């Protein structure tokens, strides 16, 4: 019984302290974490989890790794691996993949007593100023002493440039099918709706705002600011009201490699940290035909 009580305690701790985790959509990438997790309008490789519609804007294959920890508690740690691959040949200078972009993610959260593992497969497609996407998750929840349960969650996302290259709207519905984890008390995977705006007043500044609503919790309001100091260095700040965290972070570009770090502070529980790395693959240069004399 002590192990059972401990496991249930960690389950409740994970669901509350790691708010958006707890079987929910969670946070993907340190860039999103630095912006207060307001990420429904972003379009990097971590769109596979933040808003799958954002994959539609990618024109080159990308891979990313992510590690995060809440409040220096080992049992509140997350690790993820993601990849996104445009389908079909991509002409130089194309603004969107001709046949869309497919993405995959492997993620693990928790520790020995309570853990979540998920495999997600997503697809994003951009047509003009609008991007749409869909994702399927196979989620497994394990509690020591109680066994494990699996569920399949379906999600949909969309993004639209209201003012091209200036104002973007994004929305993401996670677990629209309300997947069931257990018969006891009709336990289900959380259904979460997120909607947000991003505004780019200049090439160096990005402002993001977002609201997130779990159907069984209060609404969360999040906002963030991103400023590009120099071509290789970006700074970020943000906050989230329901999680009661202020966030900040840095982004570093080294050629095709991107490194991001973020930290969040809660005045009672303390510090959370996030680190991610992404690599973009460029196509091999095509040999030029010899010129005729």
Tab-separated table of N, CA and C in Angstrom, residues 156-263:
chain	number	residue	atom	x	y	z
A	156	UNK	N	-6.370	18.104	-33.974
A	156	UNK	CA	-6.431	18.904	-35.191
A	156	UNK	C	-5.892	20.298	-34.913
A	157	UNK	N	-5.263	20.908	-35.921
A	157	UNK	CA	-4.737	22.255	-35.759
A	157	UNK	C	-4.882	23.075	-37.018
A	158	UNK	N	-4.811	24.393	-36.857
A	158	UNK	CA	-4.874	25.300	-37.993
A	158	UNK	C	-4.116	26.574	-37.709
A	159	UNK	N	-3.566	27.174	-38.744
A	159	UNK	CA	-2.908	28.468	-38.661
A	159	UNK	C	-3.311	29.285	-39.879
A	160	UNK	N	-3.431	30.611	-39.699
A	160	UNK	CA	-3.792	31.474	-40.815
A	160	UNK	C	-3.091	32.820	-40.652
A	161	UNK	N	-2.487	33.301	-41.724
A	161	UNK	CA	-1.870	34.622	-41.724
A	161	UNK	C	-2.961	35.656	-41.986
A	162	UNK	N	-3.405	36.313	-40.938
A	162	UNK	CA	-4.438	37.338	-41.063
A	162	UNK	C	-3.902	38.533	-41.837
A	163	UNK	N	-2.701	38.960	-41.475
A	163	UNK	CA	-1.940	39.966	-42.228
A	163	UNK	C	-0.629	39.296	-42.611
A	164	UNK	N	-0.382	39.033	-43.893
A	164	UNK	CA	0.807	38.274	-44.301
A	164	UNK	C	2.100	38.811	-43.683
A	165	UNK	N	2.850	37.886	-43.074
A	165	UNK	CA	4.146	38.156	-42.452
A	165	UNK	C	4.058	39.117	-41.269
A	166	UNK	N	2.846	39.412	-40.802
A	166	UNK	CA	2.676	40.317	-39.665
A	166	UNK	C	1.861	39.678	-38.545
A	167	UNK	N	0.629	39.282	-38.847
A	167	UNK	CA	-0.298	38.790	-37.828
A	167	UNK	C	-0.785	37.393	-38.191
A	168	UNK	N	-0.578	36.443	-37.275
A	168	UNK	CA	-0.951	35.040	-37.509
A	168	UNK	C	-1.853	34.550	-36.388
A	169	UNK	N	-2.886	33.818	-36.769
A	169	UNK	CA	-3.785	33.178	-35.804
A	169	UNK	C	-3.555	31.674	-35.828
A	170	UNK	N	-3.552	31.056	-34.651
A	170	UNK	CA	-3.394	29.612	-34.564
A	170	UNK	C	-4.360	29.010	-33.573
A	171	UNK	N	-4.827	27.796	-33.853
A	171	UNK	CA	-5.722	27.079	-32.947
A	171	UNK	C	-5.381	25.593	-32.991
A	172	UNK	N	-5.510	24.936	-31.846
A	172	UNK	CA	-5.158	23.513	-31.750
A	172	UNK	C	-6.113	22.829	-30.790
A	173	UNK	N	-6.726	21.749	-31.242
A	173	UNK	CA	-7.639	20.957	-30.406
A	173	UNK	C	-7.004	19.596	-30.162
A	174	UNK	N	-6.614	19.358	-28.913
A	174	UNK	CA	-5.953	18.109	-28.519
A	174	UNK	C	-6.976	17.128	-27.973
A	175	UNK	N	-6.919	15.886	-28.454
A	175	UNK	CA	-7.792	14.800	-27.994
A	175	UNK	C	-9.260	15.124	-28.253
A	176	UNK	N	-9.565	15.397	-29.502
A	176	UNK	CA	-10.955	15.714	-29.852
A	176	UNK	C	-11.888	14.517	-29.672
A	177	UNK	N	-11.335	13.294	-29.690
A	177	UNK	CA	-12.154	12.091	-29.521
A	177	UNK	C	-12.369	11.709	-28.056
A	178	UNK	N	-11.815	12.487	-27.123
A	178	UNK	CA	-11.966	12.242	-25.685
A	178	UNK	C	-11.637	10.789	-25.328
A	179	UNK	N	-10.417	10.404	-25.652
A	179	UNK	CA	-9.971	9.026	-25.442
A	179	UNK	C	-10.076	8.623	-23.974
A	180	UNK	N	-10.523	7.387	-23.739
A	180	UNK	CA	-10.726	6.884	-22.384
A	180	UNK	C	-9.507	6.085	-21.934
A	181	UNK	N	-9.031	6.379	-20.693
A	181	UNK	CA	-7.912	5.641	-20.112
A	181	UNK	C	-8.374	4.484	-19.235
A	182	UNK	N	-9.483	4.646	-18.539
A	182	UNK	CA	-9.955	3.600	-17.627
A	182	UNK	C	-11.461	3.720	-17.435
A	183	UNK	N	-12.103	2.615	-17.139
A	183	UNK	CA	-13.539	2.629	-16.879
A	183	UNK	C	-13.855	3.251	-15.529
A	184	UNK	N	-12.938	3.105	-14.574
A	184	UNK	CA	-13.187	3.611	-13.229
A	184	UNK	C	-13.366	5.127	-13.281
A	185	UNK	N	-14.510	5.594	-12.846
A	185	UNK	CA	-14.884	7.006	-12.845
A	185	UNK	C	-14.750	7.628	-14.230
A	186	UNK	N	-14.828	6.806	-15.273
A	186	UNK	CA	-14.796	7.288	-16.657
A	186	UNK	C	-13.575	8.186	-16.906
A	187	UNK	N	-12.394	7.687	-16.491
A	187	UNK	CA	-11.175	8.491	-16.614
A	187	UNK	C	-10.761	8.621	-18.075
A	188	UNK	N	-10.567	9.873	-18.518
A	188	UNK	CA	-10.240	10.144	-19.918
A	188	UNK	C	-8.996	11.023	-20.034
A	189	UNK	N	-8.371	10.947	-21.180
A	189	UNK	CA	-7.280	11.857	-21.500
A	189	UNK	C	-7.866	13.265	-21.601
A	190	UNK	N	-7.188	14.284	-21.055
A	190	UNK	CA	-7.746	15.635	-21.110
A	190	UNK	C	-7.983	16.100	-22.548
A	191	UNK	N	-9.083	16.800	-22.761
A	191	UNK	CA	-9.356	17.471	-24.027
A	191	UNK	C	-9.040	18.950	-23.841
A	192	UNK	N	-8.136	19.459	-24.677
A	192	UNK	CA	-7.600	20.808	-24.485
A	192	UNK	C	-7.719	21.594	-25.784
A	193	UNK	N	-8.216	22.809	-25.683
A	193	UNK	CA	-8.285	23.720	-26.822
A	193	UNK	C	-7.360	24.897	-26.565
A	194	UNK	N	-6.498	25.193	-27.546
A	194	UNK	CA	-5.590	26.329	-27.462
A	194	UNK	C	-5.816	27.225	-28.670
A	195	UNK	N	-5.782	28.532	-28.442
A	195	UNK	CA	-5.904	29.492	-29.538
A	195	UNK	C	-5.029	30.695	-29.226
A	196	UNK	N	-4.353	31.209	-30.246
A	196	UNK	CA	-3.448	32.317	-29.992
A	196	UNK	C	-3.176	33.156	-31.220
A	197	UNK	N	-2.507	34.284	-30.985
A	197	UNK	CA	-2.095	35.206	-32.030
A	197	UNK	C	-0.611	35.498	-31.879
A	198	UNK	N	0.043	35.723	-32.996
A	198	UNK	CA	1.411	36.238	-32.980
A	198	UNK	C	1.468	37.458	-33.878
A	199	UNK	N	2.228	38.447	-33.443
A	199	UNK	CA	2.360	39.695	-34.188
A	199	UNK	C	3.837	40.017	-34.324
A	200	UNK	N	4.237	40.332	-35.543
A	200	UNK	CA	5.632	40.653	-35.825
A	200	UNK	C	5.716	42.114	-36.290
A	201	UNK	N	5.940	43.050	-35.345
A	201	UNK	CA	6.015	44.464	-35.733
A	201	UNK	C	7.250	44.798	-36.560
A	202	UNK	N	8.295	43.991	-36.428
A	202	UNK	CA	9.502	44.169	-37.234
A	202	UNK	C	10.146	42.801	-37.426
A	203	UNK	N	11.173	42.750	-38.250
A	203	UNK	CA	11.825	41.479	-38.531
A	203	UNK	C	12.495	40.881	-37.303
A	204	UNK	N	12.801	41.700	-36.304
A	204	UNK	CA	13.528	41.229	-35.129
A	204	UNK	C	12.643	40.944	-33.917
A	205	UNK	N	11.371	41.303	-33.964
A	205	UNK	CA	10.508	41.215	-32.786
A	205	UNK	C	9.289	40.344	-33.083
A	206	UNK	N	8.964	39.449	-32.146
A	206	UNK	CA	7.772	38.614	-32.242
A	206	UNK	C	7.037	38.669	-30.915
A	207	UNK	N	5.743	38.990	-30.955
A	207	UNK	CA	4.875	39.001	-29.777
A	207	UNK	C	3.844	37.891	-29.922
A	208	UNK	N	3.641	37.100	-28.859
A	208	UNK	CA	2.679	36.003	-28.906
A	208	UNK	C	1.770	36.053	-27.686
A	209	UNK	N	0.487	35.754	-27.902
A	209	UNK	CA	-0.481	35.607	-26.811
A	209	UNK	C	-1.303	34.365	-27.092
A	210	UNK	N	-1.778	33.724	-26.025
A	210	UNK	CA	-2.512	32.467	-26.207
A	210	UNK	C	-3.386	32.204	-24.995
A	211	UNK	N	-4.522	31.579	-25.242
A	211	UNK	CA	-5.344	31.062	-24.158
A	211	UNK	C	-5.482	29.562	-24.336
A	212	UNK	N	-5.478	28.850	-23.217
A	212	UNK	CA	-5.575	27.387	-23.231
A	212	UNK	C	-6.662	26.962	-22.259
A	213	UNK	N	-7.545	26.085	-22.715
A	213	UNK	CA	-8.668	25.657	-21.868
A	213	UNK	C	-8.797	24.148	-21.886
A	214	UNK	N	-8.491	23.521	-20.753
A	214	UNK	CA	-8.842	22.130	-20.505
A	214	UNK	C	-10.308	22.127	-20.082
A	215	UNK	N	-11.105	21.230	-20.645
A	215	UNK	CA	-12.542	21.261	-20.373
A	215	UNK	C	-12.864	21.033	-18.901
A	216	UNK	N	-11.888	20.545	-18.109
A	216	UNK	CA	-12.137	20.301	-16.692
A	216	UNK	C	-11.331	21.237	-15.795
A	217	UNK	N	-10.673	22.276	-16.387
A	217	UNK	CA	-9.876	23.192	-15.587
A	217	UNK	C	-10.178	24.624	-15.989
A	218	UNK	N	-9.654	25.544	-15.198
A	218	UNK	CA	-9.786	26.957	-15.533
A	218	UNK	C	-8.941	27.279	-16.760
A	219	UNK	N	-9.297	28.360	-17.438
A	219	UNK	CA	-8.543	28.786	-18.616
A	219	UNK	C	-7.201	29.366	-18.201
A	220	UNK	N	-6.207	29.160	-19.047
A	220	UNK	CA	-4.861	29.688	-18.828
A	220	UNK	C	-4.601	30.766	-19.872
A	221	UNK	N	-3.993	31.866	-19.455
A	221	UNK	CA	-3.578	32.914	-20.386
A	221	UNK	C	-2.066	32.981	-20.399
A	222	UNK	N	-1.488	33.021	-21.597
A	222	UNK	CA	-0.038	33.001	-21.746
A	222	UNK	C	0.394	34.061	-22.755
A	223	UNK	N	1.578	34.604	-22.557
A	223	UNK	CA	2.096	35.607	-23.483
A	223	UNK	C	3.615	35.543	-23.490
A	224	UNK	N	4.213	35.970	-24.605
A	224	UNK	CA	5.664	35.938	-24.706
A	224	UNK	C	6.184	36.966	-25.695
A	225	UNK	N	7.465	37.271	-25.554
A	225	UNK	CA	8.165	38.217	-26.414
A	225	UNK	C	9.488	37.602	-26.847
A	226	UNK	N	9.767	37.698	-28.146
A	226	UNK	CA	11.023	37.208	-28.698
A	226	UNK	C	11.719	38.346	-29.432
A	227	UNK	N	12.996	38.553	-29.117
A	227	UNK	CA	13.751	39.640	-29.745
A	227	UNK	C	15.088	39.103	-30.247
A	228	UNK	N	15.360	39.345	-31.533
A	228	UNK	CA	16.608	38.886	-32.146
A	228	UNK	C	17.675	39.957	-31.978
A	229	UNK	N	18.605	39.709	-31.050
A	229	UNK	CA	19.666	40.678	-30.782
A	229	UNK	C	20.600	40.808	-31.977
A	230	UNK	N	21.084	39.665	-32.455
A	230	UNK	CA	21.925	39.589	-33.642
A	230	UNK	C	21.456	38.375	-34.433
A	231	UNK	N	22.015	38.156	-35.617
A	231	UNK	CA	21.558	37.043	-36.449
A	231	UNK	C	21.616	35.705	-35.722
A	232	UNK	N	22.608	35.526	-34.848
A	232	UNK	CA	22.820	34.228	-34.210
A	232	UNK	C	22.192	34.116	-32.825
A	233	UNK	N	21.691	35.216	-32.244
A	233	UNK	CA	21.251	35.185	-30.846
A	233	UNK	C	19.887	35.833	-30.685
A	234	UNK	N	18.990	35.101	-30.001
A	234	UNK	CA	17.630	35.574	-29.725
A	234	UNK	C	17.351	35.454	-28.234
A	235	UNK	N	16.676	36.442	-27.663
A	235	UNK	CA	16.281	36.381	-26.252
A	235	UNK	C	14.749	36.331	-26.179
A	236	UNK	N	14.229	35.688	-25.110
A	236	UNK	CA	12.790	35.492	-24.969
A	236	UNK	C	12.360	35.703	-23.520
A	237	UNK	N	11.100	36.092	-23.358
A	237	UNK	CA	10.501	36.223	-22.037
A	237	UNK	C	9.012	35.938	-22.166
A	238	UNK	N	8.393	35.479	-21.066
A	238	UNK	CA	6.977	35.185	-21.123
A	238	UNK	C	6.408	34.896	-19.744
A	239	UNK	N	5.106	34.580	-19.706
A	239	UNK	CA	4.464	34.198	-18.456
A	239	UNK	C	3.224	33.381	-18.760
A	240	UNK	N	2.794	32.606	-17.767
A	240	UNK	CA	1.566	31.809	-17.854
A	240	UNK	C	0.812	31.990	-16.546
A	241	UNK	N	-0.476	32.359	-16.631
A	241	UNK	CA	-1.212	32.710	-15.419
A	241	UNK	C	-1.608	31.491	-14.593
A	242	UNK	N	-2.123	30.431	-15.226
A	242	UNK	CA	-2.593	29.274	-14.468
A	242	UNK	C	-1.428	28.523	-13.836
A	243	UNK	N	-0.328	28.380	-14.585
A	243	UNK	CA	0.860	27.733	-14.030
A	243	UNK	C	1.619	28.655	-13.093
A	244	UNK	N	1.284	29.952	-13.069
A	244	UNK	CA	1.912	30.948	-12.202
A	244	UNK	C	3.426	30.950	-12.380
A	245	UNK	N	3.858	30.980	-13.627
A	245	UNK	CA	5.289	30.968	-13.917
A	245	UNK	C	5.671	32.126	-14.827
A	246	UNK	N	6.803	32.746	-14.508
A	246	UNK	CA	7.460	33.689	-15.406
A	246	UNK	C	8.589	32.932	-16.095
A	247	UNK	N	8.781	33.178	-17.379
A	247	UNK	CA	9.749	32.410	-18.147
A	247	UNK	C	10.712	33.333	-18.891
A	248	UNK	N	11.845	32.778	-19.264
A	248	UNK	CA	12.830	33.482	-20.072
A	248	UNK	C	13.720	32.470	-20.761
A	249	UNK	N	14.401	32.907	-21.815
A	249	UNK	CA	15.252	31.955	-22.521
A	249	UNK	C	16.121	32.614	-23.573
A	250	UNK	N	16.986	31.780	-24.162
A	250	UNK	CA	17.914	32.197	-25.201
A	250	UNK	C	17.856	31.213	-26.353
A	251	UNK	N	18.077	31.723	-27.561
A	251	UNK	CA	18.177	30.872	-28.738
A	251	UNK	C	19.446	31.194	-29.495
A	252	UNK	N	20.167	30.169	-29.917
A	252	UNK	CA	21.445	30.338	-30.601
A	252	UNK	C	21.409	29.579	-31.918
A	253	UNK	N	21.743	30.247	-33.004
A	253	UNK	CA	21.816	29.624	-34.330
A	253	UNK	C	23.267	29.495	-34.757
A	254	UNK	N	23.664	28.279	-35.094
A	254	UNK	CA	25.018	28.004	-35.577
A	254	UNK	C	24.892	27.258	-36.896
A	255	UNK	N	24.749	28.009	-37.979
A	255	UNK	CA	24.530	27.376	-39.269
A	255	UNK	C	23.194	26.667	-39.283
A	256	UNK	N	23.194	25.363	-39.540
A	256	UNK	CA	21.954	24.569	-39.577
A	256	UNK	C	21.529	24.087	-38.194
A	257	UNK	N	22.367	24.312	-37.173
A	257	UNK	CA	22.084	23.866	-35.813
A	257	UNK	C	21.452	24.987	-35.008
A	258	UNK	N	20.416	24.608	-34.251
A	258	UNK	CA	19.731	25.576	-33.397
A	258	UNK	C	19.688	25.043	-31.974
A	259	UNK	N	20.162	25.853	-31.019
A	259	UNK	CA	20.153	25.497	-29.601
A	259	UNK	C	19.276	26.481	-28.850
A	260	UNK	N	18.413	25.959	-27.988
A	260	UNK	CA	17.513	26.812	-27.210
A	260	UNK	C	17.526	26.382	-25.750
A	261	UNK	N	17.497	27.384	-24.862
A	261	UNK	CA	17.423	27.131	-23.428
A	261	UNK	C	16.348	28.046	-22.850
A	262	UNK	N	15.594	27.528	-21.880
A	262	UNK	CA	14.569	28.330	-21.210
A	262	UNK	C	14.483	27.920	-19.752
A	263	UNK	N	14.056	28.859	-18.930
A	263	UNK	CA	13.814	28.603	-17.513
A	263	UNK	C	12.496	29.252	-17.125
